[in-house]
PDB file of C-alpha atoms in Angstrom:
ATOM      1  CA  GLY W  10     -21.955  12.824  20.444  1.00  0.00           C
ATOM      2  CA  ALA W  11     -24.530  11.845  17.878  1.00  0.00           C
ATOM      3  CA  VAL W  12     -25.584   8.209  17.628  1.00  0.00           C
ATOM      4  CA  VAL W  13     -25.754   6.062  14.522  1.00  0.00           C
ATOM      5  CA  SER W  14     -27.412   2.675  14.793  1.00  0.00           C
ATOM      6  CA  GLN W  15     -26.438  -0.074  12.379  1.00  0.00           C
ATOM      7  CA  HIS W  16     -28.287  -3.362  12.184  1.00  0.00           C
ATOM      8  CA  PRO W  17     -27.619  -6.260  12.131  1.00  0.00           C
ATOM      9  CA  SER W  18     -24.233  -6.441  13.779  1.00  0.00           C
ATOM     10  CA  TRP W  19     -23.527  -9.888  12.381  1.00  0.00           C
ATOM     11  CA  VAL W  20     -25.225 -11.857   9.650  1.00  0.00           C
ATOM     12  CA  ILE W  21     -24.509 -15.247   8.139  1.00  0.00           C
ATOM     13  CA  CYS W  22     -26.169 -16.113   4.860  1.00  0.00           C
ATOM     14  CA  LYS W  23     -26.029 -18.683   2.126  1.00  0.00           C
ATOM     15  CA  SER W  24     -24.422 -17.954  -1.200  1.00  0.00           C
ATOM     16  CA  GLY W  25     -26.918 -16.496  -3.655  1.00  0.00           C
ATOM     17  CA  THR W  26     -29.166 -14.851  -1.096  1.00  0.00           C
ATOM     18  CA  SER W  27     -29.563 -11.129  -0.448  1.00  0.00           C
ATOM     19  CA  VAL W  28     -28.822  -9.312   2.781  1.00  0.00           C
ATOM     20  CA  LYS W  29     -30.045  -5.898   3.888  1.00  0.00           C
ATOM     21  CA  ILE W  30     -28.134  -3.710   6.330  1.00  0.00           C
ATOM     22  CA  GLU W  31     -29.787  -0.690   7.940  1.00  0.00           C
ATOM     23  CA  CYS W  32     -28.141   2.503   9.091  1.00  0.00           C
ATOM     24  CA  ARG W  33     -30.073   5.016  11.199  1.00  0.00           C
ATOM     25  CA  SER W  34     -29.129   8.357  12.650  1.00  0.00           C
ATOM     26  CA  LEU W  35     -30.961   8.376  15.982  1.00  0.00           C
ATOM     27  CA  ASP W  36     -30.762  11.964  17.187  1.00  0.00           C
ATOM     28  CA  PHE W  37     -29.904  14.038  14.154  1.00  0.00           C
ATOM     29  CA  GLN W  38     -30.796  14.373  10.518  1.00  0.00           C
ATOM     30  CA  ALA W  39     -28.354  13.247   7.869  1.00  0.00           C
ATOM     31  CA  THR W  40     -28.830  14.247   4.250  1.00  0.00           C
ATOM     32  CA  THR W  41     -25.678  12.313   3.442  1.00  0.00           C
ATOM     33  CA  MET W  42     -24.687   8.849   4.586  1.00  0.00           C
ATOM     34  CA  PHE W  43     -21.687   6.787   3.593  1.00  0.00           C
ATOM     35  CA  TRP W  44     -21.021   3.088   3.225  1.00  0.00           C
ATOM     36  CA  TYR W  45     -17.568   1.604   3.798  1.00  0.00           C
ATOM     37  CA  ARG W  46     -16.035  -1.788   3.577  1.00  0.00           C
ATOM     38  CA  GLN W  47     -13.161  -2.800   5.813  1.00  0.00           C
ATOM     39  CA  PHE W  48     -10.931  -5.798   5.273  1.00  0.00           C
ATOM     40  CA  PRO W  49      -9.033  -7.276   8.231  1.00  0.00           C
ATOM     41  CA  LYS W  50      -6.271  -5.018   9.524  1.00  0.00           C
ATOM     42  CA  GLN W  51      -6.912  -2.458   6.808  1.00  0.00           C
ATOM     43  CA  SER W  52      -8.373   0.995   6.597  1.00  0.00           C
ATOM     44  CA  LEU W  53     -11.908   1.847   5.570  1.00  0.00           C
ATOM     45  CA  MET W  54     -12.673   1.802   1.871  1.00  0.00           C
ATOM     46  CA  LEU W  55     -15.490   4.081   0.753  1.00  0.00           C
ATOM     47  CA  MET W  56     -18.018   2.180  -1.327  1.00  0.00           C
ATOM     48  CA  ALA W  57     -20.696   4.783  -1.942  1.00  0.00           C
ATOM     49  CA  THR W  58     -22.179   8.067  -0.859  1.00  0.00           C
ATOM     50  CA  SER W  59     -25.893   8.103  -0.236  1.00  0.00           C
ATOM     51  CA  ASN W  60     -28.015  11.230  -0.451  1.00  0.00           C
ATOM     52  CA  GLU W  61     -31.561  11.418   0.824  1.00  0.00           C
ATOM     53  CA  GLY W  62     -34.035  11.206  -2.010  1.00  0.00           C
ATOM     54  CA  SER W  63     -31.541  10.668  -4.801  1.00  0.00           C
ATOM     55  CA  LYS W  64     -29.392   7.962  -6.302  1.00  0.00           C
ATOM     56  CA  ALA W  65     -26.234   6.929  -4.550  1.00  0.00           C
ATOM     57  CA  THR W  66     -22.814   7.772  -5.918  1.00  0.00           C
ATOM     58  CA  TYR W  67     -20.592   4.720  -6.131  1.00  0.00           C
ATOM     59  CA  GLU W  68     -16.816   4.663  -6.004  1.00  0.00           C
ATOM     60  CA  GLN W  69     -14.899   3.267  -8.922  1.00  0.00           C
ATOM     61  CA  GLY W  70     -14.874  -0.505  -8.924  1.00  0.00           C
ATOM     62  CA  VAL W  71     -17.974  -0.914  -6.753  1.00  0.00           C
ATOM     63  CA  GLU W  72     -20.790  -2.736  -8.521  1.00  0.00           C
ATOM     64  CA  LYS W  73     -23.954  -0.706  -8.067  1.00  0.00           C
ATOM     65  CA  ASP W  74     -26.183  -3.629  -9.060  1.00  0.00           C
ATOM     66  CA  LYS W  75     -24.644  -5.816  -6.384  1.00  0.00           C
ATOM     67  CA  PHE W  76     -24.625  -3.218  -3.620  1.00  0.00           C
ATOM     68  CA  LEU W  77     -28.008  -1.496  -3.718  1.00  0.00           C
ATOM     69  CA  ILE W  78     -28.297   1.625  -1.611  1.00  0.00           C
ATOM     70  CA  ASN W  79     -31.517   3.345  -0.641  1.00  0.00           C
ATOM     71  CA  HIS W  80     -31.740   6.553   1.365  1.00  0.00           C
ATOM     72  CA  ALA W  81     -35.449   7.104   1.723  1.00  0.00           C
ATOM     73  CA  SER W  82     -35.451   9.472   4.685  1.00  0.00           C
ATOM     74  CA  LEU W  83     -33.196  11.876   6.539  1.00  0.00           C
ATOM     75  CA  THR W  84     -32.480   9.231   9.166  1.00  0.00           C
ATOM     76  CA  LEU W  85     -32.309   5.936   7.300  1.00  0.00           C
ATOM     77  CA  SER W  86     -30.093   4.433   4.628  1.00  0.00           C
ATOM     78  CA  THR W  87     -29.968   0.786   3.649  1.00  0.00           C
ATOM     79  CA  LEU W  88     -27.377  -1.316   1.870  1.00  0.00           C
ATOM     80  CA  THR W  89     -28.540  -4.515   0.201  1.00  0.00           C
ATOM     81  CA  VAL W  90     -25.929  -7.014  -0.879  1.00  0.00           C
ATOM     82  CA  THR W  91     -27.644  -8.907  -3.682  1.00  0.00           C
ATOM     83  CA  SER W  92     -26.817 -12.485  -4.649  1.00  0.00           C
ATOM     84  CA  ALA W  93     -24.093 -12.583  -2.048  1.00  0.00           C
ATOM     85  CA  HIS W  94     -21.018 -14.727  -2.613  1.00  0.00           C
ATOM     86  CA  PRO W  95     -18.209 -15.731  -0.250  1.00  0.00           C
ATOM     87  CA  GLU W  96     -15.983 -12.961  -1.617  1.00  0.00           C
ATOM     88  CA  ASP W  97     -18.537 -10.431  -0.327  1.00  0.00           C
ATOM     89  CA  SER W  98     -17.779 -11.544   3.212  1.00  0.00           C
ATOM     90  CA  SER W  99     -16.427  -8.511   4.985  1.00  0.00           C
ATOM     91  CA  PHE W 100     -17.057  -5.852   7.599  1.00  0.00           C
ATOM     92  CA  TYR W 101     -19.402  -3.128   6.389  1.00  0.00           C
ATOM     93  CA  ILE W 102     -19.636   0.208   8.191  1.00  0.00           C
ATOM     94  CA  CYS W 103     -21.997   3.096   7.656  1.00  0.00           C
ATOM     95  CA  SER W 104     -21.636   6.689   8.706  1.00  0.00           C
ATOM     96  CA  ALA W 105     -23.921   9.692   8.752  1.00  0.00           C
ATOM     97  CA  LYS W 106     -22.810  13.268   8.352  1.00  0.00           C
ATOM     98  CA  GLU W 107     -24.375  15.744  10.724  1.00  0.00           C
ATOM     99  CA  ILE W 108     -25.260  18.695   8.539  1.00  0.00           C
ATOM    100  CA  ALA W 109     -24.267  21.617  10.681  1.00  0.00           C
ATOM    101  CA  LYS W 110     -21.083  20.138  12.089  1.00  0.00           C
ATOM    102  CA  ASN W 111     -19.472  18.471   9.070  1.00  0.00           C
ATOM    103  CA  ILE W 112     -18.685  15.458  11.200  1.00  0.00           C
ATOM    104  CA  GLN W 113     -19.248  11.845  10.256  1.00  0.00           C
ATOM    105  CA  TYR W 114     -20.557   9.580  12.991  1.00  0.00           C
ATOM    106  CA  PHE W 115     -20.211   5.866  12.511  1.00  0.00           C
ATOM    107  CA  GLY W 116     -22.385   2.846  13.092  1.00  0.00           C
ATOM    108  CA  ALA W 117     -20.946  -0.143  14.916  1.00  0.00           C
ATOM    109  CA  GLY W 118     -20.533  -2.094  11.695  1.00  0.00           C
ATOM    110  CA  THR W 119     -21.947  -5.307  10.264  1.00  0.00           C
ATOM    111  CA  ARG W 120     -19.945  -8.453   9.894  1.00  0.00           C
ATOM    112  CA  LEU W 121     -21.191 -10.351   6.861  1.00  0.00           C
ATOM    113  CA  SER W 122     -20.266 -13.989   6.405  1.00  0.00           C
ATOM    114  CA  VAL W 123     -21.406 -15.689   3.197  1.00  0.00           C
ATOM    115  CA  LEU W 124     -21.246 -19.478   3.222  1.00  0.00           C
TER     116      LEU W 124
ATOM    117  CA  ALA K  22      -6.459  14.252  -5.176  1.00  0.00           C
ATOM    118  CA  GLN K  23      -6.003  14.248  -1.452  1.00  0.00           C
ATOM    119  CA  THR K  24      -3.915  11.648   0.348  1.00  0.00           C
ATOM    120  CA  VAL K  25      -3.368  10.887   4.007  1.00  0.00           C
ATOM    121  CA  THR K  26      -0.249   9.121   5.254  1.00  0.00           C
ATOM    122  CA  GLN K  27       0.307   7.508   8.618  1.00  0.00           C
ATOM    123  CA  SER K  28       3.885   6.303   8.703  1.00  0.00           C
ATOM    124  CA  GLN K  29       3.706   4.319  11.952  1.00  0.00           C
ATOM    125  CA  PRO K  30       1.862   1.014  11.478  1.00  0.00           C
ATOM    126  CA  GLU K  31       2.242   0.092  15.153  1.00  0.00           C
ATOM    127  CA  MET K  32       3.199   1.828  18.375  1.00  0.00           C
ATOM    128  CA  SER K  33       3.188   0.975  22.039  1.00  0.00           C
ATOM    129  CA  VAL K  34       3.253   3.044  25.194  1.00  0.00           C
ATOM    130  CA  GLN K  35       3.295   2.391  28.898  1.00  0.00           C
ATOM    131  CA  GLU K  36       0.228   3.234  30.872  1.00  0.00           C
ATOM    132  CA  ALA K  37       0.243   6.835  32.161  1.00  0.00           C
ATOM    133  CA  GLU K  38       2.871   7.945  29.646  1.00  0.00           C
ATOM    134  CA  THR K  39       2.486  10.173  26.608  1.00  0.00           C
ATOM    135  CA  VAL K  40       2.523   9.076  22.987  1.00  0.00           C
ATOM    136  CA  THR K  41       2.355  10.948  19.691  1.00  0.00           C
ATOM    137  CA  LEU K  42       0.909   9.523  16.493  1.00  0.00           C
ATOM    138  CA  SER K  43       1.981  11.059  13.199  1.00  0.00           C
ATOM    139  CA  CYS K  44      -0.108  12.007  10.190  1.00  0.00           C
ATOM    140  CA  THR K  45       0.728  13.927   7.058  1.00  0.00           C
ATOM    141  CA  TYR K  46      -1.564  14.806   4.211  1.00  0.00           C
ATOM    142  CA  ASP K  47      -1.431  16.261   0.765  1.00  0.00           C
ATOM    143  CA  THR K  48      -3.989  18.668  -0.649  1.00  0.00           C
ATOM    144  CA  SER K  49      -4.279  21.768  -2.748  1.00  0.00           C
ATOM    145  CA  GLU K  50      -7.343  22.908  -0.804  1.00  0.00           C
ATOM    146  CA  SER K  51      -7.107  25.776   1.631  1.00  0.00           C
ATOM    147  CA  ASN K  52     -10.239  25.006   3.611  1.00  0.00           C
ATOM    148  CA  TYR K  53     -10.718  21.554   5.070  1.00  0.00           C
ATOM    149  CA  TYR K  54     -11.167  19.520   8.219  1.00  0.00           C
ATOM    150  CA  LEU K  55      -8.892  16.976   9.795  1.00  0.00           C
ATOM    151  CA  PHE K  56      -9.958  14.231  12.169  1.00  0.00           C
ATOM    152  CA  TRP K  57      -8.608  11.494  14.342  1.00  0.00           C
ATOM    153  CA  TYR K  58     -10.849   8.477  14.818  1.00  0.00           C
ATOM    154  CA  LYS K  59     -10.128   5.479  17.021  1.00  0.00           C
ATOM    155  CA  GLN K  60     -11.301   1.950  16.344  1.00  0.00           C
ATOM    156  CA  PRO K  61     -11.004  -0.288  19.409  1.00  0.00           C
ATOM    157  CA  PRO K  62     -11.298  -4.078  19.183  1.00  0.00           C
ATOM    158  CA  SER K  63     -15.088  -3.699  19.122  1.00  0.00           C
ATOM    159  CA  ARG K  64     -14.537  -2.079  15.685  1.00  0.00           C
ATOM    160  CA  GLN K  65     -16.795   0.888  16.506  1.00  0.00           C
ATOM    161  CA  MET K  66     -15.295   4.012  14.944  1.00  0.00           C
ATOM    162  CA  ILE K  67     -15.164   6.786  17.524  1.00  0.00           C
ATOM    163  CA  LEU K  68     -14.367  10.424  16.838  1.00  0.00           C
ATOM    164  CA  VAL K  69     -11.427  11.514  18.964  1.00  0.00           C
ATOM    165  CA  ILE K  70     -10.773  15.055  17.815  1.00  0.00           C
ATOM    166  CA  ARG K  71     -11.472  17.456  14.959  1.00  0.00           C
ATOM    167  CA  GLN K  72      -9.506  20.394  13.583  1.00  0.00           C
ATOM    168  CA  GLU K  73     -10.676  23.068  11.186  1.00  0.00           C
ATOM    169  CA  ALA K  74      -7.862  24.146   8.899  1.00  0.00           C
ATOM    170  CA  TYR K  75      -8.644  27.842   9.113  1.00  0.00           C
ATOM    171  CA  LYS K  76      -8.184  27.778  12.873  1.00  0.00           C
ATOM    172  CA  GLN K  77      -4.594  28.211  13.968  1.00  0.00           C
ATOM    173  CA  GLN K  78      -5.260  27.067  17.513  1.00  0.00           C
ATOM    174  CA  ASN K  79      -4.661  23.374  18.045  1.00  0.00           C
ATOM    175  CA  ALA K  80      -7.729  21.383  19.076  1.00  0.00           C
ATOM    176  CA  THR K  81      -7.789  19.643  22.448  1.00  0.00           C
ATOM    177  CA  GLU K  82     -10.195  17.154  24.005  1.00  0.00           C
ATOM    178  CA  ASN K  83      -9.252  16.204  27.540  1.00  0.00           C
ATOM    179  CA  ARG K  84      -6.153  13.971  27.259  1.00  0.00           C
ATOM    180  CA  PHE K  85      -6.053  14.247  23.475  1.00  0.00           C
ATOM    181  CA  SER K  86      -4.486  17.142  21.624  1.00  0.00           C
ATOM    182  CA  VAL K  87      -3.196  17.778  18.140  1.00  0.00           C
ATOM    183  CA  ASN K  88      -0.221  19.570  16.675  1.00  0.00           C
ATOM    184  CA  PHE K  89      -1.530  21.049  13.444  1.00  0.00           C
ATOM    185  CA  GLN K  90       1.127  22.440  11.142  1.00  0.00           C
ATOM    186  CA  LYS K  91      -0.716  23.678   8.058  1.00  0.00           C
ATOM    187  CA  ALA K  92       2.321  24.705   6.046  1.00  0.00           C
ATOM    188  CA  ALA K  93       3.975  21.356   6.654  1.00  0.00           C
ATOM    189  CA  LYS K  94       0.653  19.528   6.148  1.00  0.00           C
ATOM    190  CA  SER K  95       1.159  17.682   9.378  1.00  0.00           C
ATOM    191  CA  PHE K  96      -1.480  16.698  11.923  1.00  0.00           C
ATOM    192  CA  SER K  97      -0.161  14.650  14.842  1.00  0.00           C
ATOM    193  CA  LEU K  98      -2.170  13.347  17.799  1.00  0.00           C
ATOM    194  CA  LYS K  99      -0.806  13.453  21.313  1.00  0.00           C
ATOM    195  CA  ILE K 100      -2.314  11.220  23.962  1.00  0.00           C
ATOM    196  CA  SER K 101      -1.378  12.162  27.508  1.00  0.00           C
ATOM    197  CA  ASP K 102      -1.666   9.922  30.564  1.00  0.00           C
ATOM    198  CA  SER K 103      -2.316   6.901  28.353  1.00  0.00           C
ATOM    199  CA  GLN K 104      -4.920   4.471  29.609  1.00  0.00           C
ATOM    200  CA  LEU K 105      -5.502   0.809  28.805  1.00  0.00           C
ATOM    201  CA  GLY K 106      -8.753   1.796  27.114  1.00  0.00           C
ATOM    202  CA  ASP K 107      -6.787   3.838  24.594  1.00  0.00           C
ATOM    203  CA  THR K 108      -5.608   0.604  22.974  1.00  0.00           C
ATOM    204  CA  ALA K 109      -7.048   0.810  19.475  1.00  0.00           C
ATOM    205  CA  MET K 110      -6.402   1.465  15.833  1.00  0.00           C
ATOM    206  CA  TYR K 111      -6.150   5.195  15.200  1.00  0.00           C
ATOM    207  CA  PHE K 112      -7.058   6.653  11.829  1.00  0.00           C
ATOM    208  CA  CYS K 113      -6.225  10.114  10.601  1.00  0.00           C
ATOM    209  CA  ALA K 114      -8.771  11.484   8.119  1.00  0.00           C
ATOM    210  CA  PHE K 115      -9.240  14.464   5.796  1.00  0.00           C
ATOM    211  CA  MET K 116     -12.480  16.095   4.695  1.00  0.00           C
ATOM    212  CA  LYS K 117     -12.728  18.815   2.099  1.00  0.00           C
ATOM    213  CA  ARG K 118     -14.796  21.696   3.375  1.00  0.00           C
ATOM    214  CA  PRO K 119     -18.188  21.186   1.731  1.00  0.00           C
ATOM    215  CA  GLY K 120     -19.357  23.654  -0.829  1.00  0.00           C
ATOM    216  CA  GLY K 121     -18.971  21.312  -3.709  1.00  0.00           C
ATOM    217  CA  SER K 122     -18.062  18.038  -2.093  1.00  0.00           C
ATOM    218  CA  GLN K 123     -20.398  15.902  -0.049  1.00  0.00           C
ATOM    219  CA  GLY K 124     -18.026  15.687   2.854  1.00  0.00           C
ATOM    220  CA  ASN K 125     -16.516  12.272   2.323  1.00  0.00           C
ATOM    221  CA  LEU K 126     -13.552  11.281   4.458  1.00  0.00           C
ATOM    222  CA  ILE K 127     -10.188  10.196   3.159  1.00  0.00           C
ATOM    223  CA  PHE K 128      -8.483   7.907   5.645  1.00  0.00           C
ATOM    224  CA  GLY K 129      -4.895   7.011   6.344  1.00  0.00           C
ATOM    225  CA  LYS K 130      -3.953   3.374   6.759  1.00  0.00           C
ATOM    226  CA  GLY K 131      -4.038   3.593  10.530  1.00  0.00           C
ATOM    227  CA  THR K 132      -1.702   3.191  13.481  1.00  0.00           C
ATOM    228  CA  LYS K 133      -2.239   0.360  15.909  1.00  0.00           C
ATOM    229  CA  LEU K 134      -1.604   1.633  19.423  1.00  0.00           C
ATOM    230  CA  SER K 135      -1.074  -0.729  22.321  1.00  0.00           C
ATOM    231  CA  VAL K 136      -1.072   0.615  25.871  1.00  0.00           C
ATOM    232  CA  LYS K 137       0.847  -1.671  28.201  1.00  0.00           C
ATOM    233  CA  PRO K 138       0.217  -1.947  31.948  1.00  0.00           C
TER     234      PRO K 138
END
């Protein structure tokens, strides 16, 4: 299957700093990428949908100024958690939709710990 | 709005036996996709199987097969010859057929499957 690379896998940061997470589709082009948040023992919660070359669409309740999404190319989307606080600590997962197949492939996730 | 329901929070099965995970969904769409993803302890989401709603034939992938009942809006996953590596959280998911939507997935709450030696 198609491969999605997500980096970093684990990041620890101080409260008030910003953290950037990268999501790359390695062997296919993805006009649409998705960002999810997953709390322990829960399902994935969609945060935003990212389209190449346009502004992201955020789900209700997700602060777009805190979670900045950029999708500058057909293979790369980034999520920046700005002014991170301990309550932002979570597991963040990206996915990329392969155009022709209507399948989402997932990155390995990023564990964010804010001290 | 679409919803996906997985009514079994946890299940267990003996190695080499067969287990079936349940999933029901609600939608007014006629064209859509259904998926099963597994999330092992590594937390990497892995696509297990995919079904297109307009296809009557049930999808199969090696030891994994589905029972797709469109009228009943049911989409169960059968795992045959269970292996220890099948231990994972299994999520059922719905995707509207694009042509208006961007193809976002709607997930169920998951079923934690434990395969016992």
